[in-house]
Amino acid sequence: MSTPPRPDSQWPQKPEVLARQSVAKSRLFHVESLDLRFSNGEERTFERLTGSDSGAVMIVAMPDPEHVLLIREYAAGFEDYVLTLPKGLVDPGEDIVTAANRELMEECGFGAHSIEPLVELSLAPNYMRHRMQVLLATDLYPKRLPGDEPEPLIVETHGLFELPALLAREDFHEARAIAALFIARDKLLAQRDSSGLW
């Protein structure tokens, strides 16, 4: 997704990168150290997680105009099961729509005839270079592809327009999923208002 131009005269000058060093690597993570000099002469060392250059997708999949599909999966960071939206990495050679449809088939057992980008989200941008494309999937049809999950995911259907009830749950707290649902809900409400159906 394109980024709107910024008024450079009103923004501080970006810091100069004095040194860049790989600190640690694992199968999933790459920690990088950046030595920076800011325009006022201050120098600092930042550490960050570099993300996949291919990107990632998160899907708001609606089996009907009122409901959304959520998955229950094990989250190792919390050592517990959480409720969230289907998501995954974009494979090399895929565009985001193809990736979203594949992830939807792998995680929920559905494909979508209609998939449209909604928004790009980041998470903790001070510490990681990770961007996630959120897409709205409608006109679903049954289709399952094998995925890489260690166990079958539980797929649940929840009311998109009942977000306060979801937020009250202890197992639904992923910020990107919450933002994605509010953005999708507001877009659909605006479309309904403009069409005069409400």
PDB file of C-alpha atoms in Angstrom:
ATOM      1  CA  MET A   1       0.000   0.000   0.000  1.00  0.00           C
ATOM      2  CA  SER A   2       1.294   3.439  -0.792  1.00  0.00           C
ATOM      3  CA  THR A   3       2.149   5.948   1.905  1.00  0.00           C
ATOM      4  CA  PRO A   4       0.883   9.522   1.519  1.00  0.00           C
ATOM      5  CA  PRO A   5       3.671  12.061   1.075  1.00  0.00           C
ATOM      6  CA  ARG A   6       4.756  13.810   4.236  1.00  0.00           C
ATOM      7  CA  PRO A   7       5.528  17.523   4.524  1.00  0.00           C
ATOM      8  CA  ASP A   8       9.306  17.111   4.997  1.00  0.00           C
ATOM      9  CA  SER A   9       9.751  20.719   6.104  1.00  0.00           C
ATOM     10  CA  GLN A  10       7.674  19.967   9.217  1.00  0.00           C
ATOM     11  CA  TRP A  11       9.412  16.696  10.130  1.00  0.00           C
ATOM     12  CA  PRO A  12      12.773  16.294  11.861  1.00  0.00           C
ATOM     13  CA  GLN A  13      15.647  15.006   9.785  1.00  0.00           C
ATOM     14  CA  LYS A  14      16.062  11.250  10.013  1.00  0.00           C
ATOM     15  CA  PRO A  15      19.006  10.112  12.152  1.00  0.00           C
ATOM     16  CA  GLU A  16      22.187   8.951  10.437  1.00  0.00           C
ATOM     17  CA  VAL A  17      22.917   5.217  10.728  1.00  0.00           C
ATOM     18  CA  LEU A  18      26.507   5.003  11.994  1.00  0.00           C
ATOM     19  CA  ALA A  19      26.652   1.214  12.298  1.00  0.00           C
ATOM     20  CA  ARG A  20      24.405  -1.795  11.768  1.00  0.00           C
ATOM     21  CA  GLN A  21      25.122  -5.148  13.386  1.00  0.00           C
ATOM     22  CA  SER A  22      23.371  -8.498  13.574  1.00  0.00           C
ATOM     23  CA  VAL A  23      22.972  -9.388  17.272  1.00  0.00           C
ATOM     24  CA  ALA A  24      21.103 -12.702  17.126  1.00  0.00           C
ATOM     25  CA  LYS A  25      19.251 -14.918  14.676  1.00  0.00           C
ATOM     26  CA  SER A  26      16.821 -17.779  15.082  1.00  0.00           C
ATOM     27  CA  ARG A  27      14.477 -19.606  12.739  1.00  0.00           C
ATOM     28  CA  LEU A  28      11.876 -16.838  13.170  1.00  0.00           C
ATOM     29  CA  PHE A  29      13.681 -13.761  14.486  1.00  0.00           C
ATOM     30  CA  HIS A  30      16.595 -11.543  13.542  1.00  0.00           C
ATOM     31  CA  VAL A  31      17.730  -9.000  16.140  1.00  0.00           C
ATOM     32  CA  GLU A  32      19.663  -6.058  14.704  1.00  0.00           C
ATOM     33  CA  SER A  33      21.557  -3.292  16.530  1.00  0.00           C
ATOM     34  CA  LEU A  34      21.557   0.227  15.040  1.00  0.00           C
ATOM     35  CA  ASP A  35      23.941   2.986  16.138  1.00  0.00           C
ATOM     36  CA  LEU A  36      22.240   6.288  15.306  1.00  0.00           C
ATOM     37  CA  ARG A  37      23.212   9.951  15.343  1.00  0.00           C
ATOM     38  CA  PHE A  38      20.283  12.352  15.520  1.00  0.00           C
ATOM     39  CA  SER A  39      20.241  15.783  13.877  1.00  0.00           C
ATOM     40  CA  ASN A  40      20.923  17.454  17.251  1.00  0.00           C
ATOM     41  CA  GLY A  41      24.136  15.407  17.667  1.00  0.00           C
ATOM     42  CA  GLU A  42      22.757  12.902  20.203  1.00  0.00           C
ATOM     43  CA  GLU A  43      23.817   9.301  19.619  1.00  0.00           C
ATOM     44  CA  ARG A  44      21.903   6.207  20.683  1.00  0.00           C
ATOM     45  CA  THR A  45      21.936   2.465  20.057  1.00  0.00           C
ATOM     46  CA  PHE A  46      18.602   0.875  19.184  1.00  0.00           C
ATOM     47  CA  GLU A  47      17.799  -2.818  18.880  1.00  0.00           C
ATOM     48  CA  ARG A  48      15.037  -4.042  16.637  1.00  0.00           C
ATOM     49  CA  LEU A  49      13.486  -7.176  15.203  1.00  0.00           C
ATOM     50  CA  THR A  50      13.638  -7.083  11.433  1.00  0.00           C
ATOM     51  CA  GLY A  51      10.563  -8.437   9.710  1.00  0.00           C
ATOM     52  CA  SER A  52       9.954 -10.487   6.627  1.00  0.00           C
ATOM     53  CA  ASP A  53      10.246  -8.373   3.508  1.00  0.00           C
ATOM     54  CA  SER A  54       7.350 -10.353   2.040  1.00  0.00           C
ATOM     55  CA  GLY A  55       4.951  -9.017   4.687  1.00  0.00           C
ATOM     56  CA  ALA A  56       1.940 -10.592   6.359  1.00  0.00           C
ATOM     57  CA  VAL A  57      -1.833 -10.597   6.068  1.00  0.00           C
ATOM     58  CA  MET A  58      -4.731 -10.630   8.523  1.00  0.00           C
ATOM     59  CA  ILE A  59      -8.203 -11.456   7.256  1.00  0.00           C
ATOM     60  CA  VAL A  60     -11.613 -10.181   8.391  1.00  0.00           C
ATOM     61  CA  ALA A  61     -13.678 -12.983   6.831  1.00  0.00           C
ATOM     62  CA  MET A  62     -17.454 -12.577   6.846  1.00  0.00           C
ATOM     63  CA  PRO A  63     -19.653 -15.607   6.135  1.00  0.00           C
ATOM     64  CA  ASP A  64     -22.663 -13.248   6.120  1.00  0.00           C
ATOM     65  CA  PRO A  65     -23.176  -9.463   6.480  1.00  0.00           C
ATOM     66  CA  GLU A  66     -23.370  -9.607  10.291  1.00  0.00           C
ATOM     67  CA  HIS A  67     -20.698 -12.063  11.372  1.00  0.00           C
ATOM     68  CA  VAL A  68     -16.944 -12.633  11.266  1.00  0.00           C
ATOM     69  CA  LEU A  69     -14.815 -15.767  11.554  1.00  0.00           C
ATOM     70  CA  LEU A  70     -12.323 -15.922  14.425  1.00  0.00           C
ATOM     71  CA  ILE A  71      -9.846 -18.676  15.187  1.00  0.00           C
ATOM     72  CA  ARG A  72      -8.756 -20.094  18.521  1.00  0.00           C
ATOM     73  CA  GLU A  73      -5.059 -20.958  18.488  1.00  0.00           C
ATOM     74  CA  TYR A  74      -2.245 -21.524  20.952  1.00  0.00           C
ATOM     75  CA  ALA A  75      -0.183 -18.360  21.549  1.00  0.00           C
ATOM     76  CA  ALA A  76       3.261 -19.323  22.845  1.00  0.00           C
ATOM     77  CA  GLY A  77       3.911 -15.747  24.031  1.00  0.00           C
ATOM     78  CA  PHE A  78       1.067 -16.081  26.542  1.00  0.00           C
ATOM     79  CA  GLU A  79       1.285 -19.856  26.958  1.00  0.00           C
ATOM     80  CA  ASP A  80      -2.461 -20.024  26.422  1.00  0.00           C
ATOM     81  CA  TYR A  81      -5.140 -20.207  23.746  1.00  0.00           C
ATOM     82  CA  VAL A  82      -6.352 -16.913  22.311  1.00  0.00           C
ATOM     83  CA  LEU A  83      -9.137 -15.815  19.996  1.00  0.00           C
ATOM     84  CA  THR A  84      -7.955 -13.832  16.981  1.00  0.00           C
ATOM     85  CA  LEU A  85      -8.325 -13.339  13.240  1.00  0.00           C
ATOM     86  CA  PRO A  86      -6.775 -15.688  10.676  1.00  0.00           C
ATOM     87  CA  LYS A  87      -3.371 -14.419   9.559  1.00  0.00           C
ATOM     88  CA  GLY A  88      -0.031 -15.442   8.149  1.00  0.00           C
ATOM     89  CA  LEU A  89       3.034 -14.544   6.110  1.00  0.00           C
ATOM     90  CA  VAL A  90       2.932 -13.717   2.423  1.00  0.00           C
ATOM     91  CA  ASP A  91       4.841 -16.441   0.588  1.00  0.00           C
ATOM     92  CA  PRO A  92       7.456 -15.478  -2.028  1.00  0.00           C
ATOM     93  CA  GLY A  93       5.731 -14.718  -5.327  1.00  0.00           C
ATOM     94  CA  GLU A  94       2.308 -14.120  -3.752  1.00  0.00           C
ATOM     95  CA  ASP A  95       0.390 -10.867  -3.707  1.00  0.00           C
ATOM     96  CA  ILE A  96      -1.555  -9.995  -0.562  1.00  0.00           C
ATOM     97  CA  VAL A  97      -4.945 -11.072  -1.962  1.00  0.00           C
ATOM     98  CA  THR A  98      -3.625 -14.512  -2.939  1.00  0.00           C
ATOM     99  CA  ALA A  99      -1.911 -14.864   0.449  1.00  0.00           C
ATOM    100  CA  ALA A 100      -5.081 -13.855   2.313  1.00  0.00           C
ATOM    101  CA  ASN A 101      -7.192 -16.376   0.407  1.00  0.00           C
ATOM    102  CA  ARG A 102      -4.639 -19.149   1.005  1.00  0.00           C
ATOM    103  CA  GLU A 103      -4.428 -18.398   4.747  1.00  0.00           C
ATOM    104  CA  LEU A 104      -8.221 -18.309   4.963  1.00  0.00           C
ATOM    105  CA  MET A 105      -8.427 -21.752   3.333  1.00  0.00           C
ATOM    106  CA  GLU A 106      -5.687 -23.151   5.573  1.00  0.00           C
ATOM    107  CA  GLU A 107      -6.955 -21.759   8.870  1.00  0.00           C
ATOM    108  CA  CYS A 108     -10.738 -21.545   8.447  1.00  0.00           C
ATOM    109  CA  GLY A 109     -11.628 -23.949   5.645  1.00  0.00           C
ATOM    110  CA  PHE A 110     -13.081 -21.212   3.427  1.00  0.00           C
ATOM    111  CA  GLY A 111     -12.063 -19.296   0.345  1.00  0.00           C
ATOM    112  CA  ALA A 112     -13.482 -15.912  -0.657  1.00  0.00           C
ATOM    113  CA  HIS A 113     -14.764 -14.696  -4.032  1.00  0.00           C
ATOM    114  CA  SER A 114     -14.232 -11.094  -2.892  1.00  0.00           C
ATOM    115  CA  ILE A 115     -11.138  -9.856  -1.019  1.00  0.00           C
ATOM    116  CA  GLU A 116     -10.282  -6.176  -0.641  1.00  0.00           C
ATOM    117  CA  PRO A 117      -7.438  -4.475   1.246  1.00  0.00           C
ATOM    118  CA  LEU A 118      -8.562  -2.394   4.237  1.00  0.00           C
ATOM    119  CA  VAL A 119      -5.496  -0.998   6.004  1.00  0.00           C
ATOM    120  CA  GLU A 120      -1.844  -1.594   6.822  1.00  0.00           C
ATOM    121  CA  LEU A 121      -0.992  -1.979  10.519  1.00  0.00           C
ATOM    122  CA  SER A 122       2.283  -2.107  12.409  1.00  0.00           C
ATOM    123  CA  LEU A 123       3.045  -3.439  15.861  1.00  0.00           C
ATOM    124  CA  ALA A 124       5.553  -1.819  18.260  1.00  0.00           C
ATOM    125  CA  PRO A 125       7.327   0.152  15.478  1.00  0.00           C
ATOM    126  CA  ASN A 126      10.076   1.281  17.892  1.00  0.00           C
ATOM    127  CA  TYR A 127      11.201  -2.327  18.178  1.00  0.00           C
ATOM    128  CA  MET A 128      10.205  -4.169  15.021  1.00  0.00           C
ATOM    129  CA  ARG A 129       9.910  -3.646  11.289  1.00  0.00           C
ATOM    130  CA  HIS A 130       6.735  -5.625  10.793  1.00  0.00           C
ATOM    131  CA  ARG A 131       3.778  -4.570   8.674  1.00  0.00           C
ATOM    132  CA  MET A 132       0.515  -6.431   8.337  1.00  0.00           C
ATOM    133  CA  GLN A 133      -2.034  -5.935   5.570  1.00  0.00           C
ATOM    134  CA  VAL A 134      -5.635  -6.291   6.756  1.00  0.00           C
ATOM    135  CA  LEU A 135      -8.103  -7.518   4.138  1.00  0.00           C
ATOM    136  CA  LEU A 136     -11.885  -7.902   4.118  1.00  0.00           C
ATOM    137  CA  ALA A 137     -13.080 -11.232   2.690  1.00  0.00           C
ATOM    138  CA  THR A 138     -16.717 -11.766   1.698  1.00  0.00           C
ATOM    139  CA  ASP A 139     -18.751 -14.140  -0.459  1.00  0.00           C
ATOM    140  CA  LEU A 140     -17.151 -17.165   1.179  1.00  0.00           C
ATOM    141  CA  TYR A 141     -17.213 -20.738  -0.112  1.00  0.00           C
ATOM    142  CA  PRO A 142     -16.020 -23.998   1.550  1.00  0.00           C
ATOM    143  CA  LYS A 143     -12.424 -24.862   0.599  1.00  0.00           C
ATOM    144  CA  ARG A 144      -9.688 -26.289   2.809  1.00  0.00           C
ATOM    145  CA  LEU A 145      -5.956 -26.347   2.158  1.00  0.00           C
ATOM    146  CA  PRO A 146      -3.391 -28.064   4.398  1.00  0.00           C
ATOM    147  CA  GLY A 147      -1.583 -25.564   6.618  1.00  0.00           C
ATOM    148  CA  ASP A 148       1.423 -25.594   8.885  1.00  0.00           C
ATOM    149  CA  GLU A 149      -0.438 -25.424  12.206  1.00  0.00           C
ATOM    150  CA  PRO A 150       0.585 -28.068  14.771  1.00  0.00           C
ATOM    151  CA  GLU A 151      -3.055 -28.872  15.582  1.00  0.00           C
ATOM    152  CA  PRO A 152      -6.449 -28.152  14.013  1.00  0.00           C
ATOM    153  CA  LEU A 153      -7.628 -24.609  14.712  1.00  0.00           C
ATOM    154  CA  ILE A 154     -11.051 -24.019  16.221  1.00  0.00           C
ATOM    155  CA  VAL A 155     -13.096 -21.648  14.050  1.00  0.00           C
ATOM    156  CA  GLU A 156     -15.791 -19.563  15.738  1.00  0.00           C
ATOM    157  CA  THR A 157     -18.386 -17.152  14.348  1.00  0.00           C
ATOM    158  CA  HIS A 158     -18.975 -13.871  16.203  1.00  0.00           C
ATOM    159  CA  GLY A 159     -21.105 -10.803  15.569  1.00  0.00           C
ATOM    160  CA  LEU A 160     -19.077  -8.038  13.927  1.00  0.00           C
ATOM    161  CA  PHE A 161     -21.392  -5.407  15.375  1.00  0.00           C
ATOM    162  CA  GLU A 162     -21.072  -6.784  18.921  1.00  0.00           C
ATOM    163  CA  LEU A 163     -17.458  -5.785  19.529  1.00  0.00           C
ATOM    164  CA  PRO A 164     -17.955  -4.693  23.173  1.00  0.00           C
ATOM    165  CA  ALA A 165     -18.877  -8.296  24.024  1.00  0.00           C
ATOM    166  CA  LEU A 166     -15.693  -9.537  22.354  1.00  0.00           C
ATOM    167  CA  LEU A 167     -13.560  -6.950  24.154  1.00  0.00           C
ATOM    168  CA  ALA A 168     -14.982  -8.105  27.483  1.00  0.00           C
ATOM    169  CA  ARG A 169     -13.538 -11.588  26.952  1.00  0.00           C
ATOM    170  CA  GLU A 170     -10.234 -12.548  28.574  1.00  0.00           C
ATOM    171  CA  ASP A 171      -9.102 -14.525  25.508  1.00  0.00           C
ATOM    172  CA  PHE A 172      -9.552 -11.756  22.911  1.00  0.00           C
ATOM    173  CA  HIS A 173      -6.857  -9.089  23.259  1.00  0.00           C
ATOM    174  CA  GLU A 174      -4.629  -8.946  20.177  1.00  0.00           C
ATOM    175  CA  ALA A 175      -4.401  -5.237  19.293  1.00  0.00           C
ATOM    176  CA  ARG A 176      -4.122  -5.780  15.536  1.00  0.00           C
ATOM    177  CA  ALA A 177      -7.235  -7.983  15.480  1.00  0.00           C
ATOM    178  CA  ILE A 178      -9.183  -5.445  17.560  1.00  0.00           C
ATOM    179  CA  ALA A 179      -8.147  -2.586  15.259  1.00  0.00           C
ATOM    180  CA  ALA A 180      -8.949  -4.645  12.154  1.00  0.00           C
ATOM    181  CA  LEU A 181     -12.469  -5.445  13.380  1.00  0.00           C
ATOM    182  CA  PHE A 182     -13.247  -1.821  14.258  1.00  0.00           C
ATOM    183  CA  ILE A 183     -11.964  -0.642  10.864  1.00  0.00           C
ATOM    184  CA  ALA A 184     -13.984  -3.281   9.004  1.00  0.00           C
ATOM    185  CA  ARG A 185     -17.097  -2.521  11.063  1.00  0.00           C
ATOM    186  CA  ASP A 186     -16.832   1.225  10.444  1.00  0.00           C
ATOM    187  CA  LYS A 187     -16.313   0.701   6.705  1.00  0.00           C
ATOM    188  CA  LEU A 188     -19.395  -1.518   6.474  1.00  0.00           C
ATOM    189  CA  LEU A 189     -21.492   0.889   8.542  1.00  0.00           C
ATOM    190  CA  ALA A 190     -20.470   3.772   6.266  1.00  0.00           C
ATOM    191  CA  GLN A 191     -21.416   1.722   3.198  1.00  0.00           C
ATOM    192  CA  ARG A 192     -24.803   0.897   4.704  1.00  0.00           C
ATOM    193  CA  ASP A 193     -25.420   4.508   5.639  1.00  0.00           C
ATOM    194  CA  SER A 194     -24.560   5.741   2.152  1.00  0.00           C
ATOM    195  CA  SER A 195     -26.751   3.088   0.525  1.00  0.00           C
ATOM    196  CA  GLY A 196     -29.720   4.037   2.718  1.00  0.00           C
ATOM    197  CA  LEU A 197     -30.279   0.444   3.815  1.00  0.00           C
ATOM    198  CA  TRP A 198     -30.166   1.431   7.514  1.00  0.00           C
TER     199      TRP A 198
END
